[in-house]
CSV table of C-alpha atoms in Angstrom, one decimal:
chain,number,residue,atom,x,y,z
A,495,UNK,CA,0.0,0.0,0.0
A,496,UNK,CA,1.4,3.4,-1.0
A,497,UNK,CA,1.3,6.0,1.7
A,498,UNK,CA,1.7,9.7,1.2
A,499,UNK,CA,3.8,10.6,4.3
A,500,UNK,CA,3.6,14.3,3.9
A,501,UNK,CA,-0.2,14.1,3.8
A,502,UNK,CA,-0.5,11.6,6.7
A,503,UNK,CA,1.9,13.6,8.9
A,504,UNK,CA,-0.1,16.9,8.2
A,505,UNK,CA,-3.3,15.4,9.6
A,506,UNK,CA,-4.7,16.1,13.1
A,507,UNK,CA,-4.4,18.8,15.6
A,508,UNK,CA,-1.1,20.7,15.9
A,509,UNK,CA,-0.2,19.6,19.4
A,510,UNK,CA,-1.0,15.9,18.7
A,511,UNK,CA,0.8,13.0,17.1
A,512,UNK,CA,-1.6,13.1,14.2
A,513,UNK,CA,-1.0,10.0,12.1
A,514,UNK,CA,2.7,9.7,13.2
A,515,UNK,CA,2.2,6.2,14.6
A,516,UNK,CA,0.5,5.0,11.4
A,517,UNK,CA,3.6,6.2,9.5
A,518,UNK,CA,5.9,4.5,12.0
A,519,UNK,CA,4.0,1.2,11.6
A,520,UNK,CA,4.1,1.5,7.8
A,521,UNK,CA,7.8,2.1,7.8
A,522,UNK,CA,8.5,-0.8,10.1
A,523,UNK,CA,6.6,-3.0,7.7
A,524,UNK,CA,8.1,-1.4,4.6
A,525,UNK,CA,11.6,-0.3,5.6
A,526,UNK,CA,12.6,0.5,2.0
A,527,UNK,CA,10.3,3.5,2.2
A,528,UNK,CA,12.4,5.2,5.0
A,529,UNK,CA,13.8,7.7,2.5
A,530,UNK,CA,10.3,9.0,1.8
A,531,UNK,CA,10.0,9.8,5.5
A,532,UNK,CA,13.4,11.4,5.6
A,533,UNK,CA,12.3,13.8,2.8
A,534,UNK,CA,9.7,15.2,5.2
A,535,UNK,CA,12.5,16.8,7.2
A,536,UNK,CA,12.6,19.3,4.4
A,537,UNK,CA,8.8,19.8,4.0
A,538,UNK,CA,7.5,23.4,3.8
A,539,UNK,CA,5.2,22.5,6.7
A,540,UNK,CA,7.1,22.5,10.0
A,541,UNK,CA,4.4,20.3,11.6
A,542,UNK,CA,5.2,17.6,9.0
A,543,UNK,CA,8.9,18.0,9.7
A,544,UNK,CA,8.3,17.7,13.4
A,545,UNK,CA,6.2,14.6,13.1
A,546,UNK,CA,8.7,13.1,10.6
A,547,UNK,CA,11.5,13.5,13.2
A,548,UNK,CA,9.2,12.1,15.9
A,549,UNK,CA,8.5,9.0,13.7
A,550,UNK,CA,12.2,8.7,12.8
A,551,UNK,CA,13.3,8.7,16.5
A,552,UNK,CA,10.7,6.0,17.3
A,553,UNK,CA,11.9,3.9,14.4
A,554,UNK,CA,15.7,4.2,15.1
A,555,UNK,CA,15.2,3.5,18.8
A,556,UNK,CA,13.5,0.3,17.9
A,557,UNK,CA,16.0,-0.7,15.2
A,558,UNK,CA,19.4,1.0,15.5
A,559,UNK,CA,20.5,-0.6,12.3
A,560,UNK,CA,18.5,2.0,10.4
A,561,UNK,CA,20.4,4.7,12.3
A,562,UNK,CA,23.8,3.1,11.5
A,563,UNK,CA,23.0,2.7,7.8
A,564,UNK,CA,22.0,6.4,7.6
A,565,UNK,CA,24.4,7.8,10.1
A,566,UNK,CA,26.3,10.0,7.6
A,567,UNK,CA,23.0,11.4,6.4
A,568,UNK,CA,22.0,12.3,10.0
A,569,UNK,CA,25.2,14.3,10.3
A,570,UNK,CA,25.6,15.9,6.8
A,571,UNK,CA,22.3,15.9,5.0
A,572,UNK,CA,19.5,16.2,7.5
A,573,UNK,CA,21.4,18.9,9.4
A,574,UNK,CA,20.7,21.2,6.4
A,575,UNK,CA,17.0,21.3,7.2
A,576,UNK,CA,15.9,24.8,8.2
A,577,UNK,CA,13.3,23.6,10.7
A,578,UNK,CA,14.2,24.0,14.4
A,579,UNK,CA,12.2,20.9,15.2
A,580,UNK,CA,14.6,18.8,13.0
A,581,UNK,CA,17.6,20.4,14.5
A,582,UNK,CA,16.3,19.7,18.0
A,583,UNK,CA,15.6,16.1,17.0
A,584,UNK,CA,19.1,15.7,15.6
A,585,UNK,CA,20.6,17.1,18.8
A,586,UNK,CA,18.7,14.4,20.8
A,587,UNK,CA,19.7,11.7,18.3
A,588,UNK,CA,23.3,12.7,18.4
A,589,UNK,CA,23.2,12.6,22.2
A,590,UNK,CA,21.4,9.2,22.4
A,591,UNK,CA,23.7,7.6,19.8
A,592,UNK,CA,27.0,9.3,20.8
A,593,UNK,CA,28.8,6.0,21.1
A,594,UNK,CA,28.2,5.3,17.4
A,595,UNK,CA,30.3,8.3,16.2
A,596,UNK,CA,34.0,8.5,15.5
A,597,UNK,CA,36.3,11.5,16.2
A,598,UNK,CA,35.8,13.0,12.7
A,599,UNK,CA,32.0,12.8,13.1
A,600,UNK,CA,32.3,14.3,16.6
A,601,UNK,CA,33.9,17.4,15.0
A,602,UNK,CA,31.1,17.8,12.5
A,603,UNK,CA,28.4,17.2,15.1
A,604,UNK,CA,30.1,19.7,17.4
A,605,UNK,CA,30.3,22.3,14.7
A,606,UNK,CA,26.6,21.8,13.8
A,607,UNK,CA,25.4,21.9,17.4
A,608,UNK,CA,27.6,25.0,18.2
A,609,UNK,CA,26.2,26.8,15.2
A,610,UNK,CA,22.6,26.0,16.2
A,611,UNK,CA,23.2,27.1,19.8
A,612,UNK,CA,24.9,30.3,18.7
A,613,UNK,CA,22.3,31.2,16.2
A,614,UNK,CA,19.1,30.2,18.0
A,615,UNK,CA,16.7,31.8,20.4
A,616,UNK,CA,14.7,28.6,20.8
A,617,UNK,CA,15.0,27.5,24.4
A,618,UNK,CA,14.9,23.8,23.6
A,619,UNK,CA,17.7,24.0,21.1
A,620,UNK,CA,19.7,26.1,23.6
A,621,UNK,CA,19.2,23.7,26.5
A,622,UNK,CA,19.5,20.5,24.6
A,623,UNK,CA,22.3,21.8,22.5
A,624,UNK,CA,24.3,22.8,25.6
A,625,UNK,CA,23.7,19.4,27.0
A,626,UNK,CA,25.1,17.7,23.9
A,627,UNK,CA,28.0,20.1,23.6
A,628,UNK,CA,29.0,19.5,27.2
A,629,UNK,CA,29.1,15.8,26.5
A,630,UNK,CA,31.1,16.3,23.3
A,631,UNK,CA,33.5,18.6,25.0
A,632,UNK,CA,34.8,16.1,27.5
A,633,UNK,CA,37.5,15.1,25.1
A,634,UNK,CA,38.1,18.5,23.4
A,635,UNK,CA,39.5,21.3,25.4
A,636,UNK,CA,38.9,24.0,22.7
A,637,UNK,CA,35.3,23.0,22.4
A,638,UNK,CA,35.0,22.9,26.2
A,639,UNK,CA,36.3,26.5,26.3
A,640,UNK,CA,33.7,27.6,23.7
A,641,UNK,CA,30.9,25.8,25.5
A,642,UNK,CA,31.8,27.4,28.8
A,643,UNK,CA,31.9,30.8,27.1
A,644,UNK,CA,28.3,30.3,25.8
A,645,UNK,CA,27.2,28.9,29.2
A,646,UNK,CA,28.4,32.1,30.8
A,647,UNK,CA,26.4,34.2,28.4
A,648,UNK,CA,23.3,32.1,29.2
A,649,UNK,CA,23.7,31.6,32.9
A,650,UNK,CA,21.1,34.3,33.8
A,651,UNK,CA,18.7,33.4,30.9
A,652,UNK,CA,15.1,34.0,31.9
A,653,UNK,CA,14.2,30.5,30.7
A,654,UNK,CA,14.8,28.0,33.5
A,655,UNK,CA,15.9,25.1,31.3
A,656,UNK,CA,18.5,27.2,29.5
A,657,UNK,CA,19.7,28.9,32.7
A,658,UNK,CA,19.9,25.6,34.6
A,659,UNK,CA,21.9,23.8,31.9
A,660,UNK,CA,24.3,26.8,31.5
A,661,UNK,CA,24.8,26.9,35.3
A,662,UNK,CA,25.4,23.2,35.4
A,663,UNK,CA,28.1,23.5,32.8
A,664,UNK,CA,29.8,26.3,34.7
A,665,UNK,CA,29.6,24.5,38.0
A,666,UNK,CA,31.1,21.3,36.5
A,667,UNK,CA,34.2,23.1,35.2
């Protein structure tokens, strides 16, 4: 059965899963169609992009081989999406799958996350991005210095999650 992912992911109320679980089930039974789901990261509709990322995270947590087979795309290709929801999803995927990356990939992930944190006002990207960067900086003193500098700028942020993460980084140094 052919499924129009963009259409399915656009259904339902904005703050609901919509048909995300239907798409997840379809992909699990038709894994060769995963690329059609990945294309939704670049949809003009940010709701579709968000639900596509939600579906992707559900799928790769259930079958990490899909992540491994597409790891390079998660780093290089999907990071080009202009949607904050995709960037946030990538940050959490990078964090959850950190042990799958090599040193070269760490550098690209660090560069992506640093750019997103430096250029975002979104509190979730800031908080989760700092959390990822802190983890990545454990083995990179230059990155650690940059993360601490950003944390100092955000330590008094009005948003509790951002402020708390920034203060944690400063305290841990």
